[in-house]
Amino acid sequence: MEKKSHFIKREFLQREVPLVLLGLLLVTVLLLNGLLYLYLNNFYGSSGRADTDPSLCPFGYFKLGTAKNCSPWLSCEAINKEVRKLKCVGEGAVKKVFLSEWKENKVVLSQLTNSELQEDFLHGLKMLKALQSKHVVRLLGYCEKQFTILTEYHPLGSLRGLNETLHMPKYKGLNTWHRRFTLAIDYVSIIRFLHSSPLGTLVMCDSNDLDKVLSQYLLTSDFRILVNDLDALPLVNRSAGVLVKCGHRELQGEFVAPEQRWPHGEEVPFDDDLMPPYDEKTDIWKIPDVSNFFLGHVEGSDIVRLHLFDIHAACKKKDPAERPSAQEVLDTYRKVLTLLIREAAMPGTREML
Ligand SMILES: Nc1ncnc2c1ncn2[C@@H]1O[C@H](COP(=O)(O)OP(=O)(O)OP(=O)(O)O)[C@@H](O)[C@H]1O
Ligand SMILES: *[C@@H]1O[C@H](CO)[C@@H](O)[C@H](O)[C@H]1NC(C)=O
Ligand SMILES: *[C@@H]1O[C@H](CO)[C@@H](O)[C@H](O)[C@H]1NC(C)=O
């Protein structure tokens, strides 16, 4: 009798426990899924909220590091008195860039090098002032009459050094498809920001080859991307029929968009007056190449590439009007990231879903 009831109980347990466990497992999977959605939504934010940064100050002010209060942009006087140049850390066509010190902060003083490029310099400064946001390097001050700009210092420098940075022992752990894809998403977010900026649709013209593109952006110590060089950002105004040209010289090569190349064949010599203008879709054409650089060759990057195949093919449409907007590319990138994270967190869900 006793033996029998014991037997029944065991049989019951043996059959029911796996069922209960299975139920619990299902509930857990569903809960995790929900949490992941919430987390990702929070983390990547909606497009409107993502551009406001709580550490930002009102126009004309800045805040550095852990400072509590916003300070006004430094004036010529303050820059001359309080900023000490330490060493040159970069030089482009327009500016020479010095690591400097201001009140025990590392800052960057950029100086015009070529007086013929005053206009570009001043345009860059105007843009830097107007576009201060979480996507743009922080402006700390400027002196127009001396052609100097003071910005925050980012020790990892421009994106040109990304490969080297990711191979340093300190950052090796960040050399994953996930980090690299997050950088690509950051980059597309910046293009989206420029294409729908407070000033209108701006085209990133300093972008005739990959190296040039990379040198316009900085890598922050927490591995985010900021746009730094805003010297060549012309405005497209579609309703007014205003298009742009990136410079007045002939552009060549596969990196620039087809509509940026001379359309009249080799027999006709290049003439800027005969060169048709174009719009911001040139930036979209370049996204797959820049993303490919970000993705690099680590475990998992080819799976990301596979998921981006269709959107990248759309970016490379010959007709600019057929290319997606930066917002559409961004939405697709974020969807792919969510999908891949979910798959990485719960291997096997691919078969279940
Ligand atoms: N805030 C910064 N922190 C660290 N490095 C910087 C910073 N600003 C600029 N640099 C370095 O200096 C280089 C040149 O800066 P920048 O692009 O502003 O000069 P430029 O003369 O306008 O260049 P271009 O030839 O592209 O017009 C950058 O590519 C970067 O390596
Ligand atoms: C675009 O052009 C229209 C018509 O000229 C003008 O009203 C509008 O302000 C312009 N937009 C921008 C962003 O300059
Ligand atoms: C970065 O590294 C990848 C290989 O991982 C290489 O294909 C690419 O050319 C490198 N880019 C630069 C700018 O050094």
Coordinates of C-alpha atoms and ligand atoms in Angstrom, one line a residue:
M1 CA 0.0 0.0 0.0
E2 CA 2.6 2.4 1.2
K3 CA 4.9 1.3 -1.5
K4 CA 2.3 1.8 -4.1
S5 CA 1.4 5.4 -3.1
H6 CA 5.1 6.2 -3.1
F7 CA 5.4 4.8 -6.6
I8 CA 2.5 6.8 -7.8
K9 CA 3.9 10.0 -6.3
R10 CA 7.2 9.3 -8.0
E11 CA 5.6 8.7 -11.3
F12 CA 3.6 11.9 -10.9
L13 CA 6.7 13.9 -10.1
Q14 CA 8.6 12.4 -12.9
R15 CA 6.0 13.4 -15.4
E16 CA 4.9 16.7 -14.0
V17 CA 8.3 18.3 -13.1
P18 CA 9.5 18.5 -16.7
L19 CA 6.1 20.1 -17.7
V20 CA 6.4 22.6 -14.9
L21 CA 10.0 23.3 -15.8
L22 CA 9.1 23.7 -19.5
G23 CA 6.3 26.2 -18.5
L24 CA 8.7 28.2 -16.4
L25 CA 11.3 28.2 -19.2
L26 CA 8.7 29.5 -21.6
V27 CA 7.6 32.2 -19.2
T28 CA 11.3 33.2 -18.6
V29 CA 12.0 33.3 -22.3
L30 CA 9.0 35.5 -22.9
L31 CA 9.9 37.8 -20.0
L32 CA 13.5 38.1 -21.2
N33 CA 12.2 39.0 -24.6
G34 CA 10.0 41.7 -23.2
L35 CA 12.8 43.1 -21.0
L36 CA 15.2 43.1 -23.9
Y37 CA 12.7 45.1 -25.9
L38 CA 12.3 47.6 -23.1
Y39 CA 16.0 47.8 -22.6
L40 CA 16.8 48.4 -26.3
N41 CA 14.0 50.9 -26.7
N42 CA 15.4 52.8 -23.7
F43 CA 19.0 52.5 -24.8
Y44 CA 18.6 53.6 -28.3
G45 CA 15.7 55.9 -27.6
S46 CA 13.2 57.3 -30.0
S47 CA 14.6 59.6 -32.6
G48 CA 13.3 62.8 -31.1
R49 CA 14.6 62.2 -27.6
A50 CA 17.9 60.9 -28.7
D51 CA 19.2 64.3 -29.8
T52 CA 18.7 66.0 -26.5
D53 CA 21.5 65.4 -24.0
P54 CA 21.0 66.3 -20.3
S55 CA 24.6 67.4 -20.1
L56 CA 24.0 70.1 -22.7
C57 CA 23.9 73.7 -21.8
P58 CA 21.9 76.6 -23.3
F59 CA 23.2 78.2 -26.5
G60 CA 26.5 79.9 -25.8
Y61 CA 27.4 77.8 -22.7
F62 CA 29.3 74.6 -22.1
K63 CA 30.0 72.1 -19.3
L64 CA 33.1 70.0 -19.0
G65 CA 33.5 66.6 -17.3
T66 CA 31.9 66.6 -13.9
A67 CA 31.3 70.3 -13.6
K68 CA 28.0 71.3 -12.1
N69 CA 27.4 74.5 -13.9
C70 CA 27.5 75.7 -17.4
S71 CA 30.1 78.3 -18.3
P72 CA 29.9 80.8 -21.2
W73 CA 32.0 80.1 -24.3
L74 CA 35.5 81.4 -23.8
S75 CA 36.2 84.8 -25.5
C76 CA 39.4 85.9 -27.2
E77 CA 40.6 87.4 -23.9
A78 CA 39.9 84.3 -21.9
I79 CA 41.5 82.1 -24.5
N80 CA 44.7 84.2 -24.7
K81 CA 44.9 84.4 -20.9
E82 CA 43.8 81.0 -19.7
V83 CA 44.6 78.5 -22.5
R84 CA 48.1 77.0 -22.7
K85 CA 49.2 75.2 -25.9
L86 CA 51.0 71.9 -25.2
K87 CA 51.6 70.1 -28.6
C88 CA 50.3 69.8 -32.1
V89 CA 48.1 66.7 -32.4
G90 CA 46.7 67.1 -35.9
E91 CA 46.8 69.1 -39.0
G92 CA 44.3 69.3 -41.9
A93 CA 43.9 71.5 -45.0
V94 CA 42.3 74.3 -42.9
K95 CA 43.4 74.0 -39.3
K96 CA 46.3 73.1 -37.1
V97 CA 45.2 71.4 -34.0
F98 CA 46.9 71.8 -30.6
L99 CA 46.4 69.7 -27.4
S100 CA 46.1 72.5 -24.8
E101 CA 45.3 73.0 -21.2
W102 CA 42.6 75.1 -19.6
K103 CA 42.1 75.1 -15.9
E104 CA 43.5 71.6 -15.6
N105 CA 41.3 70.3 -18.4
K106 CA 42.7 69.0 -21.6
V107 CA 41.3 70.9 -24.5
V108 CA 42.0 71.4 -28.2
L109 CA 42.9 74.8 -29.8
S110 CA 42.4 74.8 -33.6
Q111 CA 44.0 77.5 -35.6
L112 CA 43.5 78.5 -39.2
T113 CA 46.7 77.7 -41.2
N114 CA 45.8 79.0 -44.6
S115 CA 44.3 82.5 -44.8
E116 CA 42.8 81.6 -48.2
L117 CA 40.5 79.3 -46.3
Q118 CA 39.1 81.8 -43.9
E119 CA 35.6 81.4 -45.3
D120 CA 35.7 77.6 -44.7
F121 CA 37.0 78.2 -41.2
L122 CA 34.2 80.6 -40.3
H123 CA 31.6 78.4 -41.9
G124 CA 32.8 75.5 -39.7
L125 CA 32.7 77.7 -36.6
K126 CA 29.1 78.9 -37.5
M127 CA 28.0 75.2 -37.9
L128 CA 29.8 74.2 -34.7
K129 CA 27.9 76.8 -32.8
A130 CA 24.5 76.1 -34.4
L131 CA 24.7 72.3 -34.3
Q132 CA 25.9 71.7 -30.7
S133 CA 24.3 68.4 -29.6
K134 CA 25.2 64.9 -28.5
H135 CA 26.5 64.2 -32.1
V136 CA 28.9 67.2 -32.3
V137 CA 32.2 67.9 -30.6
R138 CA 31.7 70.3 -27.7
L139 CA 32.5 73.9 -28.4
L140 CA 34.3 75.6 -25.4
G141 CA 35.1 79.0 -27.0
Y142 CA 36.4 80.8 -30.1
C143 CA 38.1 83.9 -31.2
E144 CA 37.0 85.0 -34.7
K145 CA 39.6 87.7 -35.2
Q146 CA 42.4 85.3 -34.4
F147 CA 40.8 82.4 -36.2
T148 CA 40.9 80.0 -33.3
I149 CA 38.4 77.5 -31.9
L150 CA 38.5 75.8 -28.6
T151 CA 36.9 72.3 -28.3
E152 CA 36.9 69.3 -26.0
Y153 CA 39.9 67.0 -26.3
H154 CA 39.3 63.3 -27.3
P155 CA 42.5 61.3 -26.7
L156 CA 41.5 58.5 -29.1
G157 CA 41.6 61.1 -31.9
S158 CA 39.8 60.7 -35.2
L159 CA 38.2 57.5 -36.6
R160 CA 41.2 57.0 -38.8
G161 CA 42.9 55.4 -35.9
L162 CA 40.0 53.0 -35.1
N163 CA 41.9 49.9 -36.3
E164 CA 44.9 50.7 -34.2
T165 CA 42.8 51.6 -31.1
L166 CA 40.9 48.3 -31.3
H167 CA 44.1 46.4 -31.4
M168 CA 45.5 48.0 -28.3
P169 CA 45.5 45.6 -25.3
K170 CA 43.3 48.1 -23.3
Y171 CA 40.6 48.1 -26.0
K172 CA 40.9 44.6 -27.4
G173 CA 37.8 43.5 -25.5
L174 CA 35.8 46.0 -27.5
N175 CA 36.8 44.6 -30.8
T176 CA 33.5 42.7 -31.3
W177 CA 30.9 42.8 -34.0
H178 CA 28.5 44.4 -31.5
R179 CA 30.8 47.3 -30.7
R180 CA 31.7 47.8 -34.3
F181 CA 28.1 47.7 -35.4
T182 CA 27.2 50.2 -32.7
L183 CA 29.8 52.5 -34.2
A184 CA 28.2 52.1 -37.6
I185 CA 24.8 53.0 -36.0
D186 CA 26.3 56.0 -34.4
Y187 CA 27.7 57.1 -37.7
V188 CA 24.4 56.8 -39.5
S189 CA 22.7 58.7 -36.6
I190 CA 25.1 61.6 -37.3
I191 CA 24.2 61.5 -41.0
R192 CA 20.5 61.4 -40.0
F193 CA 21.1 64.4 -37.6
L194 CA 22.8 66.4 -40.4
H195 CA 20.1 65.6 -42.9
S196 CA 17.4 66.9 -40.6
S197 CA 19.4 69.5 -38.6
P198 CA 18.0 72.6 -37.0
L199 CA 19.5 74.5 -40.0
G200 CA 17.9 72.2 -42.6
T201 CA 19.4 69.4 -44.8
L202 CA 23.2 69.6 -44.6
V203 CA 25.4 67.5 -46.8
M204 CA 28.8 66.2 -45.5
C205 CA 30.9 67.3 -48.3
D206 CA 34.3 66.6 -46.8
S207 CA 33.9 63.0 -47.9
N208 CA 35.6 62.2 -51.2
D209 CA 37.4 59.1 -49.9
L210 CA 37.1 56.8 -46.9
D211 CA 40.2 58.3 -45.2
K212 CA 38.7 61.8 -45.6
V213 CA 35.4 60.7 -44.1
L214 CA 37.1 59.1 -41.1
S215 CA 39.2 62.2 -40.3
Q216 CA 36.1 64.3 -39.9
Y217 CA 34.9 62.3 -36.9
L218 CA 36.3 61.7 -33.4
L219 CA 36.2 58.6 -31.3
T220 CA 35.3 59.4 -27.7
S221 CA 36.8 57.4 -24.8
D222 CA 33.5 55.7 -24.2
F223 CA 33.5 54.6 -27.9
R224 CA 31.0 56.9 -29.4
I225 CA 31.3 59.0 -32.5
L226 CA 31.2 62.8 -32.7
V227 CA 31.4 64.9 -35.9
N228 CA 34.2 67.3 -35.5
D229 CA 35.0 69.1 -38.8
L230 CA 32.0 71.0 -40.1
D231 CA 33.8 73.2 -42.6
A232 CA 32.1 71.8 -45.7
L233 CA 28.4 71.4 -44.9
P234 CA 26.3 73.0 -47.7
L235 CA 22.5 73.3 -47.4
V236 CA 20.0 71.5 -49.6
N237 CA 16.6 73.1 -49.8
R238 CA 14.4 70.8 -51.8
S239 CA 11.3 73.0 -51.8
A240 CA 13.3 75.9 -53.0
G241 CA 15.1 73.7 -55.6
V242 CA 18.5 74.5 -54.0
L243 CA 21.0 71.7 -54.6
V244 CA 24.8 71.5 -53.8
K245 CA 28.2 70.7 -55.2
C246 CA 31.0 69.5 -53.1
G247 CA 33.7 71.8 -54.3
H248 CA 34.4 73.0 -57.8
R249 CA 36.8 70.4 -59.0
E250 CA 36.2 67.2 -60.8
L251 CA 35.5 64.2 -58.5
Q252 CA 36.5 60.7 -59.5
G253 CA 36.5 57.2 -58.1
E254 CA 33.9 54.7 -56.9
F255 CA 33.7 56.2 -53.4
V256 CA 31.9 59.3 -54.5
A257 CA 28.3 59.0 -55.7
P258 CA 27.8 58.6 -59.5
E259 CA 26.0 62.0 -59.7
Q260 CA 29.1 63.6 -58.2
R261 CA 31.2 62.5 -61.2
W262 CA 31.5 64.4 -64.5
P263 CA 28.6 63.1 -66.7
H264 CA 29.7 64.3 -70.1
G265 CA 32.3 61.8 -71.0
E266 CA 36.1 62.0 -71.5
E267 CA 35.9 64.0 -74.7
V268 CA 34.4 67.0 -73.0
P269 CA 36.8 68.6 -70.6
F270 CA 35.5 69.3 -67.0
D271 CA 33.7 72.6 -66.6
D272 CA 32.2 73.4 -63.2
D273 CA 29.5 75.5 -64.8
L274 CA 28.3 72.4 -66.7
M275 CA 28.5 70.1 -63.7
P276 CA 25.0 69.5 -62.4
P277 CA 24.4 69.9 -58.6
Y278 CA 23.0 67.1 -56.4
D279 CA 21.5 66.5 -52.9
E280 CA 22.2 64.7 -49.6
K281 CA 21.7 61.3 -51.2
T282 CA 25.5 61.4 -51.9
D283 CA 26.0 60.7 -48.2
I284 CA 23.7 57.7 -48.4
W285 CA 25.7 56.2 -51.3
K286 CA 28.8 56.3 -49.0
I287 CA 27.2 54.6 -46.0
P288 CA 27.9 51.0 -47.0
D289 CA 31.6 51.7 -47.5
V290 CA 31.9 53.5 -44.2
S291 CA 29.9 50.7 -42.4
N292 CA 32.1 48.1 -43.9
F293 CA 35.1 49.8 -42.4
F294 CA 33.5 49.8 -39.0
L295 CA 32.4 46.2 -39.2
G296 CA 36.0 45.1 -40.0
H297 CA 36.8 41.4 -39.9
V298 CA 35.9 40.0 -36.5
E299 CA 33.8 37.1 -35.5
G300 CA 30.2 37.9 -36.4
S301 CA 30.8 40.9 -38.7
D302 CA 29.9 38.8 -41.8
I303 CA 26.6 37.9 -40.2
V304 CA 25.9 41.6 -39.7
R305 CA 26.9 42.3 -43.3
L306 CA 24.5 39.6 -44.5
H307 CA 21.6 41.3 -42.6
L308 CA 22.6 44.7 -44.1
F309 CA 22.9 43.3 -47.7
D310 CA 19.5 44.6 -48.9
I311 CA 19.6 48.1 -47.3
H312 CA 23.2 48.5 -48.5
A313 CA 22.1 47.5 -52.0
A314 CA 19.4 50.2 -51.8
C315 CA 22.0 52.8 -50.7
K316 CA 24.0 52.0 -53.9
K317 CA 21.1 52.6 -56.3
K318 CA 22.3 54.7 -59.2
D319 CA 19.3 57.0 -59.1
P320 CA 19.7 59.1 -55.9
A321 CA 15.9 59.4 -55.5
E322 CA 15.7 55.6 -55.1
R323 CA 18.2 55.5 -52.2
P324 CA 16.7 55.4 -48.7
S325 CA 16.8 58.3 -46.3
A326 CA 19.3 58.3 -43.5
Q327 CA 16.4 57.7 -41.1
E328 CA 15.4 54.6 -43.1
V329 CA 18.9 53.2 -43.0
L330 CA 19.1 54.0 -39.2
D331 CA 15.8 52.2 -38.6
T332 CA 17.0 49.1 -40.5
Y333 CA 20.3 49.1 -38.6
R334 CA 18.6 49.3 -35.3
K335 CA 16.2 46.5 -36.2
V336 CA 19.1 44.3 -37.3
L337 CA 21.0 45.0 -34.0
T338 CA 17.9 44.1 -31.9
L339 CA 17.5 40.9 -33.9
L340 CA 21.2 39.9 -33.6
I341 CA 21.3 40.7 -29.9
R342 CA 18.3 38.6 -29.3
E343 CA 19.8 35.7 -31.2
A344 CA 23.1 36.0 -29.4
A345 CA 21.4 36.1 -25.9
M346 CA 19.1 33.2 -26.7
P347 CA 20.6 30.8 -29.2
G348 CA 17.9 28.6 -30.6
T349 CA 15.2 31.4 -30.7
R350 CA 15.8 31.5 -34.4
E351 CA 14.2 28.1 -34.7
M352 CA 11.5 28.9 -32.2
L353 CA 10.4 32.2 -33.9
Ligands
LIG1 N1 39.0 67.6 -30.3 C1 40.0 66.8 -30.8 N2 40.5 65.8 -30.0 C2 41.5 65.1 -30.6 N3 41.9 65.2 -31.8 C3 41.4 66.1 -32.6 C4 40.4 67.0 -32.1 N4 40.1 67.9 -33.1 C5 40.9 67.5 -34.2 N5 41.7 66.5 -33.9 C6 42.7 65.9 -34.8 O1 43.1 66.8 -35.8 C7 42.8 66.4 -37.1 C8 42.5 67.6 -38.0 O2 41.4 68.3 -37.5 P1 40.3 69.0 -38.4 O3 39.6 68.0 -39.2 O4 39.4 69.9 -37.5 O5 41.2 69.9 -39.3 P2 40.9 70.4 -40.8 O6 42.1 71.3 -41.2 O7 39.6 71.0 -40.8 O8 40.9 69.1 -41.6 P3 40.4 68.9 -43.2 O9 41.7 68.8 -44.0 O10 39.7 67.6 -43.2 O11 39.6 70.1 -43.5 C9 41.6 65.5 -36.9 O12 41.5 64.6 -38.0 C10 42.0 64.8 -35.6 O13 42.9 63.7 -35.9
LIG2 C1 13.8 76.7 -48.1 O1 13.3 77.6 -49.1 C2 12.0 78.1 -48.7 C3 11.5 78.9 -49.9 O2 12.5 79.8 -50.4 C4 12.2 79.0 -47.4 O3 11.0 79.5 -47.1 C5 12.8 78.1 -46.3 O4 13.0 78.9 -45.2 C6 14.1 77.4 -46.8 N1 14.5 76.5 -45.8 C7 15.7 76.5 -45.2 C8 16.0 75.4 -44.2 O5 16.6 77.3 -45.5
LIG3 C1 41.4 48.3 -41.0 O1 41.5 46.9 -40.8 C2 40.8 46.2 -41.8 C3 41.0 44.7 -41.5 O2 40.6 44.4 -40.2 C4 41.3 46.5 -43.2 O3 40.6 45.8 -44.2 C5 41.2 48.0 -43.4 O4 41.8 48.4 -44.7 C6 41.9 48.8 -42.3 N1 41.6 50.2 -42.5 C7 42.5 51.2 -42.2 C8 42.0 52.5 -42.5 O5 43.5 51.0 -41.7

